[in-house]
Amino acid sequence: MKKTAALLAVLLGVSSSPGLAQTDEDLINDAQTPGDVLIHSMGYDRKSYSPLEEINKSNIHRLVPIWSTSLMNQSGELAAPAIHDGVLYAINGSWTFAIDLETGRQIWRTPVVLEEGARRRSSFNRGGPVIYEGRLFRVTVDNHVLALDMETGEELWNQKFADGAEGYYATGAPMVANGVLISGMSGGESTTRGFLDGWDPATGEKLWRRYTIPGPGEPGHETWPADSDAYLYGGAPTWRTGSYDPELDLVYWGTGNAEPYDPATRGGLDSLYASTVLAIRPKTGEIHCYYQYTPNDVYDVDGIDEQVLAEIEVDGEMRKVMIQANKNGFLYTVDRTDCSLIAAHPYVYVNWATHVDLETGRPVLTDLYR
């Protein structure tokens, strides 16, 4: 029997507000406006926390489904929806939808027209859309980033940014930071070279590209084999959406594994900027600083997951930090002004390293890793 994906709304009540254009200030305040979800994770800090108080432990037993609607897709539904002014915007590999939040009625739907031979993936779009200035932005698995009119679903612009025949595809949510739309890529297991792109949200003009593996003459290129083109196929994909600090005007974006997994093919070197968090200027793509969680990553532990932003007291001083529970087993706290390591503690049993040296920022390896 064919499985039909459905969207299930579980609500106690819905309020709406006048439909106004979504500004940079609205994105900054997304976490404090629970009636709307404009960006992935409900805010730039990536805490995925809602201040709503209407649903709590005293009434959660009263939650019941009030509507469901088919998303007309035969693969998995992993993308979180966006919400604005009583309308829910959902995406998958086949469609983009606008749905009335109270009734589940489809307001419009726009098909995704994939290039011939493009791969459909059940994990398509692990993020979702982003809303900004009356437009809905998304990526498609065949390496397109596009803008739709929120009112009608009409496509406003569409840009192709990579070739699927070379192993690239796209699954992550884009983000808007300081007026620039930023999108990543997938395919780190396919001997690709990772990158981030910056776009003009109004026109679709490409503003910059930042490769996550440095080329000849760039800082970090020495962490790849000399006199080799290994950097062109070394991975470091960018499929998980970044975080953003508007005060520092820095985007924090994690990268995935180095490729190939066998470290001998990469000279046993650090393989920057794989398994790393990059602090990037959104207007230019310039790298401000970085921290590499796992130099010479051989286990595909990545550095891709959410960089949660917080301000905490460290030795009597308030510090701007980013926190990540890395797949390598350590929970990291990194100063987000300069990417220096503050703390790293195991949160599960770890046998590949004894600890992380706070002076060097590097893991101290056991014989299992050497």
PDB file of C-alpha atoms in Angstrom, residues 14-318:
ATOM      1  CA  VAL A  14      -4.144  30.148  16.884  1.00  0.00           C
ATOM      2  CA  SER A  15      -3.800  33.905  16.727  1.00  0.00           C
ATOM      3  CA  SER A  16      -2.912  35.927  13.687  1.00  0.00           C
ATOM      4  CA  SER A  17      -1.496  39.383  13.080  1.00  0.00           C
ATOM      5  CA  PRO A  18      -1.560  41.745  10.108  1.00  0.00           C
ATOM      6  CA  GLY A  19       0.448  40.481   7.136  1.00  0.00           C
ATOM      7  CA  LEU A  20       3.429  42.827   6.961  1.00  0.00           C
ATOM      8  CA  ALA A  21       6.741  42.391   5.172  1.00  0.00           C
ATOM      9  CA  GLN A  22       9.234  40.482   7.266  1.00  0.00           C
ATOM     10  CA  THR A  23      12.269  42.627   8.079  1.00  0.00           C
ATOM     11  CA  ASP A  24      15.724  41.925   9.464  1.00  0.00           C
ATOM     12  CA  GLU A  25      14.387  43.021  12.846  1.00  0.00           C
ATOM     13  CA  ASP A  26      11.578  40.460  12.594  1.00  0.00           C
ATOM     14  CA  LEU A  27      14.125  37.696  11.974  1.00  0.00           C
ATOM     15  CA  ILE A  28      16.199  38.848  14.948  1.00  0.00           C
ATOM     16  CA  ASN A  29      13.091  38.721  17.163  1.00  0.00           C
ATOM     17  CA  ASP A  30      11.752  35.435  15.765  1.00  0.00           C
ATOM     18  CA  ALA A  31      12.320  33.548  19.022  1.00  0.00           C
ATOM     19  CA  GLN A  32      10.243  36.135  20.934  1.00  0.00           C
ATOM     20  CA  THR A  33       7.267  36.041  18.544  1.00  0.00           C
ATOM     21  CA  PRO A  34       5.811  32.529  18.916  1.00  0.00           C
ATOM     22  CA  GLY A  35       2.891  33.259  16.584  1.00  0.00           C
ATOM     23  CA  ASP A  36       5.359  33.214  13.699  1.00  0.00           C
ATOM     24  CA  VAL A  37       8.244  30.922  12.761  1.00  0.00           C
ATOM     25  CA  LEU A  38      10.206  32.772  10.092  1.00  0.00           C
ATOM     26  CA  ILE A  39      13.501  30.881  10.228  1.00  0.00           C
ATOM     27  CA  HIS A  40      14.623  27.360  11.031  1.00  0.00           C
ATOM     28  CA  SER A  41      14.733  26.498  14.769  1.00  0.00           C
ATOM     29  CA  MET A  42      12.597  29.521  15.724  1.00  0.00           C
ATOM     30  CA  GLY A  43      15.496  31.939  16.034  1.00  0.00           C
ATOM     31  CA  TYR A  44      19.068  32.747  15.115  1.00  0.00           C
ATOM     32  CA  ASP A  45      20.382  31.208  18.351  1.00  0.00           C
ATOM     33  CA  ARG A  46      19.168  27.737  17.263  1.00  0.00           C
ATOM     34  CA  LYS A  47      17.698  26.918  20.679  1.00  0.00           C
ATOM     35  CA  SER A  48      14.402  25.684  19.176  1.00  0.00           C
ATOM     36  CA  TYR A  49      12.627  27.006  22.257  1.00  0.00           C
ATOM     37  CA  SER A  50       9.154  28.544  22.262  1.00  0.00           C
ATOM     38  CA  PRO A  51       8.074  30.965  25.014  1.00  0.00           C
ATOM     39  CA  LEU A  52       4.441  29.873  24.593  1.00  0.00           C
ATOM     40  CA  GLU A  53       2.766  29.186  27.933  1.00  0.00           C
ATOM     41  CA  GLU A  54      -0.647  28.033  26.712  1.00  0.00           C
ATOM     42  CA  ILE A  55       0.520  24.421  26.421  1.00  0.00           C
ATOM     43  CA  ASN A  56       1.978  23.067  29.663  1.00  0.00           C
ATOM     44  CA  LYS A  57       2.027  19.968  31.837  1.00  0.00           C
ATOM     45  CA  SER A  58      -1.417  20.725  33.242  1.00  0.00           C
ATOM     46  CA  ASN A  59      -3.205  20.648  29.883  1.00  0.00           C
ATOM     47  CA  ILE A  60      -1.010  18.691  27.513  1.00  0.00           C
ATOM     48  CA  HIS A  61      -3.319  15.689  27.920  1.00  0.00           C
ATOM     49  CA  ARG A  62      -6.027  17.711  26.157  1.00  0.00           C
ATOM     50  CA  LEU A  63      -4.094  18.006  22.898  1.00  0.00           C
ATOM     51  CA  VAL A  64      -5.952  16.339  20.041  1.00  0.00           C
ATOM     52  CA  PRO A  65      -5.540  16.371  16.242  1.00  0.00           C
ATOM     53  CA  ILE A  66      -7.857  18.899  14.606  1.00  0.00           C
ATOM     54  CA  TRP A  67      -6.825  18.504  10.960  1.00  0.00           C
ATOM     55  CA  SER A  68      -4.429  16.751   8.654  1.00  0.00           C
ATOM     56  CA  THR A  69      -3.567  17.235   5.011  1.00  0.00           C
ATOM     57  CA  SER A  70      -1.681  15.226   2.439  1.00  0.00           C
ATOM     58  CA  LEU A  71       1.629  16.621   1.247  1.00  0.00           C
ATOM     59  CA  MET A  72       1.359  14.528  -1.922  1.00  0.00           C
ATOM     60  CA  ASN A  73       4.798  12.999  -1.645  1.00  0.00           C
ATOM     61  CA  GLN A  74       5.989   9.393  -1.517  1.00  0.00           C
ATOM     62  CA  SER A  75       9.144   9.936   0.534  1.00  0.00           C
ATOM     63  CA  GLY A  76       9.938  11.120   4.040  1.00  0.00           C
ATOM     64  CA  GLU A  77       8.846  14.447   5.490  1.00  0.00           C
ATOM     65  CA  LEU A  78      11.678  15.929   7.553  1.00  0.00           C
ATOM     66  CA  ALA A  79      11.441  19.649   6.804  1.00  0.00           C
ATOM     67  CA  ALA A  80      10.072  21.877   9.564  1.00  0.00           C
ATOM     68  CA  PRO A  81       7.419  24.311   8.321  1.00  0.00           C
ATOM     69  CA  ALA A  82       7.542  28.088   8.542  1.00  0.00           C
ATOM     70  CA  ILE A  83       4.563  30.087   9.846  1.00  0.00           C
ATOM     71  CA  HIS A  84       3.449  33.673   9.305  1.00  0.00           C
ATOM     72  CA  ASP A  85       0.151  35.480   9.803  1.00  0.00           C
ATOM     73  CA  GLY A  86      -1.889  32.300  10.245  1.00  0.00           C
ATOM     74  CA  VAL A  87      -0.403  30.542   7.220  1.00  0.00           C
ATOM     75  CA  LEU A  88       1.831  27.468   7.396  1.00  0.00           C
ATOM     76  CA  TYR A  89       4.421  26.985   4.642  1.00  0.00           C
ATOM     77  CA  ALA A  90       5.565  23.392   4.107  1.00  0.00           C
ATOM     78  CA  ILE A  91       8.022  21.935   1.605  1.00  0.00           C
ATOM     79  CA  ASN A  92       9.131  18.532   0.392  1.00  0.00           C
ATOM     80  CA  GLY A  93      10.795  17.072  -2.675  1.00  0.00           C
ATOM     81  CA  SER A  94       7.684  17.489  -4.814  1.00  0.00           C
ATOM     82  CA  TRP A  95       5.836  20.601  -3.667  1.00  0.00           C
ATOM     83  CA  THR A  96       5.791  23.884  -1.793  1.00  0.00           C
ATOM     84  CA  PHE A  97       2.535  24.515   0.104  1.00  0.00           C
ATOM     85  CA  ALA A  98       0.745  27.384   1.790  1.00  0.00           C
ATOM     86  CA  ILE A  99      -1.838  26.016   4.243  1.00  0.00           C
ATOM     87  CA  ASP A 100      -4.412  27.783   6.410  1.00  0.00           C
ATOM     88  CA  LEU A 101      -3.248  27.118   9.937  1.00  0.00           C
ATOM     89  CA  GLU A 102      -6.739  26.913  11.450  1.00  0.00           C
ATOM     90  CA  THR A 103      -8.469  24.713   8.899  1.00  0.00           C
ATOM     91  CA  GLY A 104      -5.734  22.860   7.001  1.00  0.00           C
ATOM     92  CA  ARG A 105      -7.089  24.194   3.700  1.00  0.00           C
ATOM     93  CA  GLN A 106      -4.483  24.503   0.970  1.00  0.00           C
ATOM     94  CA  ILE A 107      -4.193  28.129  -0.126  1.00  0.00           C
ATOM     95  CA  TRP A 108      -1.749  27.364  -2.934  1.00  0.00           C
ATOM     96  CA  ARG A 109       0.759  24.747  -3.949  1.00  0.00           C
ATOM     97  CA  THR A 110       3.672  25.039  -6.354  1.00  0.00           C
ATOM     98  CA  PRO A 111       5.292  21.937  -7.866  1.00  0.00           C
ATOM     99  CA  VAL A 112       9.017  21.246  -7.763  1.00  0.00           C
ATOM    100  CA  VAL A 113      10.165  20.494 -11.297  1.00  0.00           C
ATOM    101  CA  LEU A 114      13.379  18.513 -10.957  1.00  0.00           C
ATOM    102  CA  GLU A 115      15.990  18.207 -13.650  1.00  0.00           C
ATOM    103  CA  GLU A 116      15.991  14.923 -15.527  1.00  0.00           C
ATOM    104  CA  GLY A 117      17.990  12.302 -13.635  1.00  0.00           C
ATOM    105  CA  ALA A 118      17.938  14.191 -10.341  1.00  0.00           C
ATOM    106  CA  ARG A 119      17.945  11.920  -7.329  1.00  0.00           C
ATOM    107  CA  ARG A 120      14.971  11.990  -4.996  1.00  0.00           C
ATOM    108  CA  ARG A 121      15.953  11.299  -1.410  1.00  0.00           C
ATOM    109  CA  SER A 122      13.790  10.349   1.544  1.00  0.00           C
ATOM    110  CA  SER A 123      15.915  12.682   3.642  1.00  0.00           C
ATOM    111  CA  PHE A 124      15.136  15.578   1.318  1.00  0.00           C
ATOM    112  CA  ASN A 125      15.352  18.941   3.012  1.00  0.00           C
ATOM    113  CA  ARG A 126      16.365  18.476   6.597  1.00  0.00           C
ATOM    114  CA  GLY A 127      15.614  22.122   7.322  1.00  0.00           C
ATOM    115  CA  GLY A 128      12.696  23.911   5.731  1.00  0.00           C
ATOM    116  CA  PRO A 129      11.924  27.277   4.156  1.00  0.00           C
ATOM    117  CA  VAL A 130      12.783  30.775   5.393  1.00  0.00           C
ATOM    118  CA  ILE A 131      10.515  33.829   5.155  1.00  0.00           C
ATOM    119  CA  TYR A 132      11.795  37.339   4.391  1.00  0.00           C
ATOM    120  CA  GLU A 133      10.328  40.483   2.809  1.00  0.00           C
ATOM    121  CA  GLY A 134       7.269  38.762   1.370  1.00  0.00           C
ATOM    122  CA  ARG A 135       9.230  35.899  -0.135  1.00  0.00           C
ATOM    123  CA  LEU A 136       9.600  32.239   0.738  1.00  0.00           C
ATOM    124  CA  PHE A 137      13.069  30.802   0.086  1.00  0.00           C
ATOM    125  CA  ARG A 138      13.962  27.136  -0.290  1.00  0.00           C
ATOM    126  CA  VAL A 139      16.388  24.771  -2.005  1.00  0.00           C
ATOM    127  CA  THR A 140      15.660  21.764  -4.199  1.00  0.00           C
ATOM    128  CA  VAL A 141      17.519  18.470  -4.254  1.00  0.00           C
ATOM    129  CA  ASP A 142      18.822  19.158  -7.779  1.00  0.00           C
ATOM    130  CA  ASN A 143      20.856  22.152  -6.566  1.00  0.00           C
ATOM    131  CA  HIS A 144      18.523  25.078  -7.100  1.00  0.00           C
ATOM    132  CA  VAL A 145      17.789  27.898  -4.663  1.00  0.00           C
ATOM    133  CA  LEU A 146      14.608  29.810  -5.361  1.00  0.00           C
ATOM    134  CA  ALA A 147      12.215  32.463  -4.141  1.00  0.00           C
ATOM    135  CA  LEU A 148       8.413  32.226  -4.187  1.00  0.00           C
ATOM    136  CA  ASP A 149       5.811  34.916  -3.617  1.00  0.00           C
ATOM    137  CA  MET A 150       4.236  34.176  -0.228  1.00  0.00           C
ATOM    138  CA  GLU A 151       0.776  35.298  -1.329  1.00  0.00           C
ATOM    139  CA  THR A 152       0.501  33.359  -4.581  1.00  0.00           C
ATOM    140  CA  GLY A 153       3.282  30.750  -4.706  1.00  0.00           C
ATOM    141  CA  GLU A 154       4.560  32.278  -7.949  1.00  0.00           C
ATOM    142  CA  GLU A 155       8.248  31.640  -8.577  1.00  0.00           C
ATOM    143  CA  LEU A 156      10.126  34.954  -8.476  1.00  0.00           C
ATOM    144  CA  TRP A 157      13.623  33.709  -9.220  1.00  0.00           C
ATOM    145  CA  ASN A 158      15.491  30.418  -9.479  1.00  0.00           C
ATOM    146  CA  GLN A 159      19.258  29.884  -9.504  1.00  0.00           C
ATOM    147  CA  LYS A 160      21.206  26.680 -10.060  1.00  0.00           C
ATOM    148  CA  PHE A 161      24.385  26.501  -7.983  1.00  0.00           C
ATOM    149  CA  ALA A 162      25.942  23.041  -8.559  1.00  0.00           C
ATOM    150  CA  ASP A 163      25.913  19.999 -10.846  1.00  0.00           C
ATOM    151  CA  GLY A 164      24.277  16.829  -9.581  1.00  0.00           C
ATOM    152  CA  ALA A 165      26.410  14.756 -11.950  1.00  0.00           C
ATOM    153  CA  GLU A 166      29.424  15.785  -9.844  1.00  0.00           C
ATOM    154  CA  GLY A 167      27.838  14.419  -6.646  1.00  0.00           C
ATOM    155  CA  TYR A 168      26.239  17.613  -5.338  1.00  0.00           C
ATOM    156  CA  TYR A 169      22.699  17.862  -4.018  1.00  0.00           C
ATOM    157  CA  ALA A 170      20.872  20.137  -1.557  1.00  0.00           C
ATOM    158  CA  THR A 171      18.891  19.336   1.586  1.00  0.00           C
ATOM    159  CA  GLY A 172      19.434  22.081   4.178  1.00  0.00           C
ATOM    160  CA  ALA A 173      17.393  25.162   4.999  1.00  0.00           C
ATOM    161  CA  PRO A 174      18.783  28.468   3.779  1.00  0.00           C
ATOM    162  CA  MET A 175      18.960  31.437   6.132  1.00  0.00           C
ATOM    163  CA  VAL A 176      18.878  35.219   5.836  1.00  0.00           C
ATOM    164  CA  ALA A 177      21.467  37.201   7.822  1.00  0.00           C
ATOM    165  CA  ASN A 178      21.957  40.959   7.513  1.00  0.00           C
ATOM    166  CA  GLY A 179      20.008  41.040   4.281  1.00  0.00           C
ATOM    167  CA  VAL A 180      21.888  38.185   2.589  1.00  0.00           C
ATOM    168  CA  LEU A 181      20.369  34.785   1.775  1.00  0.00           C
ATOM    169  CA  ILE A 182      22.888  32.030   2.566  1.00  0.00           C
ATOM    170  CA  SER A 183      22.576  28.455   1.318  1.00  0.00           C
ATOM    171  CA  GLY A 184      24.700  25.336   1.688  1.00  0.00           C
ATOM    172  CA  MET A 185      25.150  22.032  -0.116  1.00  0.00           C
ATOM    173  CA  SER A 186      25.182  18.284   0.459  1.00  0.00           C
ATOM    174  CA  GLY A 187      27.319  15.520  -1.004  1.00  0.00           C
ATOM    175  CA  GLY A 188      30.296  15.198   1.323  1.00  0.00           C
ATOM    176  CA  GLU A 189      30.290  11.445   0.719  1.00  0.00           C
ATOM    177  CA  SER A 190      30.576  11.991  -3.045  1.00  0.00           C
ATOM    178  CA  THR A 191      34.071  13.549  -3.314  1.00  0.00           C
ATOM    179  CA  THR A 192      32.755  17.087  -3.688  1.00  0.00           C
ATOM    180  CA  ARG A 193      34.224  20.375  -2.426  1.00  0.00           C
ATOM    181  CA  GLY A 194      32.025  22.056   0.159  1.00  0.00           C
ATOM    182  CA  PHE A 195      30.875  25.658  -0.063  1.00  0.00           C
ATOM    183  CA  LEU A 196      28.417  28.297   1.086  1.00  0.00           C
ATOM    184  CA  ASP A 197      26.764  30.782  -1.263  1.00  0.00           C
ATOM    185  CA  GLY A 198      25.486  34.287  -0.526  1.00  0.00           C
ATOM    186  CA  TRP A 199      22.554  35.613  -2.588  1.00  0.00           C
ATOM    187  CA  ASP A 200      20.629  38.850  -2.995  1.00  0.00           C
ATOM    188  CA  PRO A 201      17.157  37.866  -1.698  1.00  0.00           C
ATOM    189  CA  ALA A 202      15.404  40.344  -3.990  1.00  0.00           C
ATOM    190  CA  THR A 203      17.029  39.419  -7.299  1.00  0.00           C
ATOM    191  CA  GLY A 204      18.766  36.053  -6.855  1.00  0.00           C
ATOM    192  CA  GLU A 205      22.127  37.553  -7.809  1.00  0.00           C
ATOM    193  CA  LYS A 206      25.023  35.543  -6.380  1.00  0.00           C
ATOM    194  CA  LEU A 207      27.045  37.806  -4.087  1.00  0.00           C
ATOM    195  CA  TRP A 208      29.815  35.439  -3.024  1.00  0.00           C
ATOM    196  CA  ARG A 209      30.927  31.836  -2.657  1.00  0.00           C
ATOM    197  CA  ARG A 210      33.002  30.581   0.268  1.00  0.00           C
ATOM    198  CA  TYR A 211      34.628  27.202  -0.262  1.00  0.00           C
ATOM    199  CA  THR A 212      34.970  25.237   2.956  1.00  0.00           C
ATOM    200  CA  ILE A 213      38.218  23.666   1.752  1.00  0.00           C
ATOM    201  CA  PRO A 214      40.896  26.314   1.100  1.00  0.00           C
ATOM    202  CA  GLY A 215      42.623  26.399  -2.251  1.00  0.00           C
ATOM    203  CA  PRO A 216      46.281  27.083  -3.086  1.00  0.00           C
ATOM    204  CA  GLY A 217      47.562  30.259  -1.447  1.00  0.00           C
ATOM    205  CA  GLU A 218      44.730  30.406   1.090  1.00  0.00           C
ATOM    206  CA  PRO A 219      45.226  29.874   4.845  1.00  0.00           C
ATOM    207  CA  GLY A 220      44.626  26.220   5.706  1.00  0.00           C
ATOM    208  CA  HIS A 221      45.583  24.815   2.316  1.00  0.00           C
ATOM    209  CA  GLU A 222      48.707  23.366   3.951  1.00  0.00           C
ATOM    210  CA  THR A 223      46.425  20.921   5.812  1.00  0.00           C
ATOM    211  CA  TRP A 224      45.905  19.051   2.532  1.00  0.00           C
ATOM    212  CA  PRO A 225      48.524  17.012   0.638  1.00  0.00           C
ATOM    213  CA  ALA A 226      51.018  19.215  -1.197  1.00  0.00           C
ATOM    214  CA  ASP A 227      51.140  19.128  -4.995  1.00  0.00           C
ATOM    215  CA  SER A 228      47.759  17.397  -5.068  1.00  0.00           C
ATOM    216  CA  ASP A 229      44.222  18.243  -6.127  1.00  0.00           C
ATOM    217  CA  ALA A 230      42.789  16.426  -3.082  1.00  0.00           C
ATOM    218  CA  TYR A 231      41.281  19.707  -1.845  1.00  0.00           C
ATOM    219  CA  LEU A 232      38.958  19.720  -4.865  1.00  0.00           C
ATOM    220  CA  TYR A 233      37.262  16.510  -3.680  1.00  0.00           C
ATOM    221  CA  GLY A 234      37.682  16.726   0.086  1.00  0.00           C
ATOM    222  CA  GLY A 235      34.108  17.116   1.322  1.00  0.00           C
ATOM    223  CA  ALA A 236      33.314  19.505   4.221  1.00  0.00           C
ATOM    224  CA  PRO A 237      29.636  19.855   3.175  1.00  0.00           C
ATOM    225  CA  THR A 238      27.332  22.488   4.662  1.00  0.00           C
ATOM    226  CA  TRP A 239      23.900  20.865   4.815  1.00  0.00           C
ATOM    227  CA  ARG A 240      22.872  21.987   8.313  1.00  0.00           C
ATOM    228  CA  THR A 241      21.681  25.571   8.758  1.00  0.00           C
ATOM    229  CA  GLY A 242      23.906  27.987  10.639  1.00  0.00           C
ATOM    230  CA  SER A 243      23.403  30.362  13.571  1.00  0.00           C
ATOM    231  CA  TYR A 244      23.768  34.156  13.563  1.00  0.00           C
ATOM    232  CA  ASP A 245      24.806  36.831  16.067  1.00  0.00           C
ATOM    233  CA  PRO A 246      23.439  40.190  14.824  1.00  0.00           C
ATOM    234  CA  GLU A 247      25.557  42.181  17.296  1.00  0.00           C
ATOM    235  CA  LEU A 248      28.807  40.647  16.045  1.00  0.00           C
ATOM    236  CA  ASP A 249      27.413  40.277  12.513  1.00  0.00           C
ATOM    237  CA  LEU A 250      28.806  36.752  12.326  1.00  0.00           C
ATOM    238  CA  VAL A 251      27.215  33.604  10.929  1.00  0.00           C
ATOM    239  CA  TYR A 252      28.337  30.325  12.547  1.00  0.00           C
ATOM    240  CA  TRP A 253      28.114  27.422  10.136  1.00  0.00           C
ATOM    241  CA  GLY A 254      29.284  23.878  10.773  1.00  0.00           C
ATOM    242  CA  THR A 255      30.830  21.610   8.164  1.00  0.00           C
ATOM    243  CA  GLY A 256      30.692  17.870   7.610  1.00  0.00           C
ATOM    244  CA  ASN A 257      33.237  15.119   7.134  1.00  0.00           C
ATOM    245  CA  ALA A 258      36.441  15.141   5.135  1.00  0.00           C
ATOM    246  CA  GLU A 259      36.524  12.835   2.135  1.00  0.00           C
ATOM    247  CA  PRO A 260      37.658  10.140   1.489  1.00  0.00           C
ATOM    248  CA  TYR A 261      37.341   8.701   4.981  1.00  0.00           C
ATOM    249  CA  ASP A 262      40.701   6.917   4.751  1.00  0.00           C
ATOM    250  CA  PRO A 263      43.154   9.441   6.264  1.00  0.00           C
ATOM    251  CA  ALA A 264      46.054   8.057   4.232  1.00  0.00           C
ATOM    252  CA  THR A 265      44.499   9.536   1.101  1.00  0.00           C
ATOM    253  CA  ARG A 266      44.570  12.941   2.793  1.00  0.00           C
ATOM    254  CA  GLY A 267      48.128  12.638   4.078  1.00  0.00           C
ATOM    255  CA  GLY A 268      47.020  12.239   7.699  1.00  0.00           C
ATOM    256  CA  LEU A 269      46.698  16.040   7.913  1.00  0.00           C
ATOM    257  CA  ASP A 270      44.015  18.145   9.618  1.00  0.00           C
ATOM    258  CA  SER A 271      41.884  18.607   6.465  1.00  0.00           C
ATOM    259  CA  LEU A 272      40.583  22.115   7.149  1.00  0.00           C
ATOM    260  CA  TYR A 273      37.805  23.187   7.227  1.00  0.00           C
ATOM    261  CA  ALA A 274      36.121  19.783   7.537  1.00  0.00           C
ATOM    262  CA  SER A 275      34.411  18.935  10.859  1.00  0.00           C
ATOM    263  CA  THR A 276      34.712  22.608  11.773  1.00  0.00           C
ATOM    264  CA  VAL A 277      32.591  25.596  12.744  1.00  0.00           C
ATOM    265  CA  LEU A 278      33.274  28.681  10.635  1.00  0.00           C
ATOM    266  CA  ALA A 279      32.469  32.245  11.733  1.00  0.00           C
ATOM    267  CA  ILE A 280      31.646  34.119   8.519  1.00  0.00           C
ATOM    268  CA  ARG A 281      30.734  37.693   7.604  1.00  0.00           C
ATOM    269  CA  PRO A 282      27.345  37.425   5.873  1.00  0.00           C
ATOM    270  CA  LYS A 283      27.908  40.370   3.534  1.00  0.00           C
ATOM    271  CA  THR A 284      31.160  39.031   2.059  1.00  0.00           C
ATOM    272  CA  GLY A 285      31.621  35.374   3.021  1.00  0.00           C
ATOM    273  CA  GLU A 286      34.924  36.292   4.710  1.00  0.00           C
ATOM    274  CA  ILE A 287      36.070  33.823   7.383  1.00  0.00           C
ATOM    275  CA  HIS A 288      36.525  35.674  10.678  1.00  0.00           C
ATOM    276  CA  CYS A 289      37.689  32.664  12.689  1.00  0.00           C
ATOM    277  CA  TYR A 290      37.130  28.919  13.017  1.00  0.00           C
ATOM    278  CA  TYR A 291      37.338  26.010  15.415  1.00  0.00           C
ATOM    279  CA  GLN A 292      37.945  22.460  14.199  1.00  0.00           C
ATOM    280  CA  TYR A 293      36.218  19.906  16.412  1.00  0.00           C
ATOM    281  CA  THR A 294      37.916  16.836  14.958  1.00  0.00           C
ATOM    282  CA  PRO A 295      41.156  17.331  13.017  1.00  0.00           C
ATOM    283  CA  ASN A 296      41.708  14.608  10.411  1.00  0.00           C
ATOM    284  CA  ASP A 297      38.188  13.245  10.922  1.00  0.00           C
ATOM    285  CA  VAL A 298      38.183   9.551   9.998  1.00  0.00           C
ATOM    286  CA  TYR A 299      34.863   8.529  11.597  1.00  0.00           C
ATOM    287  CA  ASP A 300      32.425  10.949   9.914  1.00  0.00           C
ATOM    288  CA  VAL A 301      31.693  12.721  13.199  1.00  0.00           C
ATOM    289  CA  ASP A 302      31.301  16.080  11.428  1.00  0.00           C
ATOM    290  CA  GLY A 303      30.956  19.521  12.947  1.00  0.00           C
ATOM    291  CA  ILE A 304      27.680  20.141  11.175  1.00  0.00           C
ATOM    292  CA  ASP A 305      25.089  20.117  13.956  1.00  0.00           C
ATOM    293  CA  GLU A 306      23.527  23.214  15.488  1.00  0.00           C
ATOM    294  CA  GLN A 307      25.821  25.776  17.070  1.00  0.00           C
ATOM    295  CA  VAL A 308      23.582  26.908  19.956  1.00  0.00           C
ATOM    296  CA  LEU A 309      24.303  30.521  20.921  1.00  0.00           C
ATOM    297  CA  ALA A 310      24.239  31.679  24.535  1.00  0.00           C
ATOM    298  CA  GLU A 311      25.767  34.152  26.964  1.00  0.00           C
ATOM    299  CA  ILE A 312      27.165  32.464  30.065  1.00  0.00           C
ATOM    300  CA  GLU A 313      29.423  33.353  32.962  1.00  0.00           C
ATOM    301  CA  VAL A 314      32.957  31.976  32.685  1.00  0.00           C
ATOM    302  CA  ASP A 315      35.381  32.720  35.536  1.00  0.00           C
ATOM    303  CA  GLY A 316      33.244  35.641  36.668  1.00  0.00           C
ATOM    304  CA  GLU A 317      32.957  37.147  33.184  1.00  0.00           C
ATOM    305  CA  MET A 318      29.997  37.016  30.804  1.00  0.00           C
TER     306      MET A 318
END
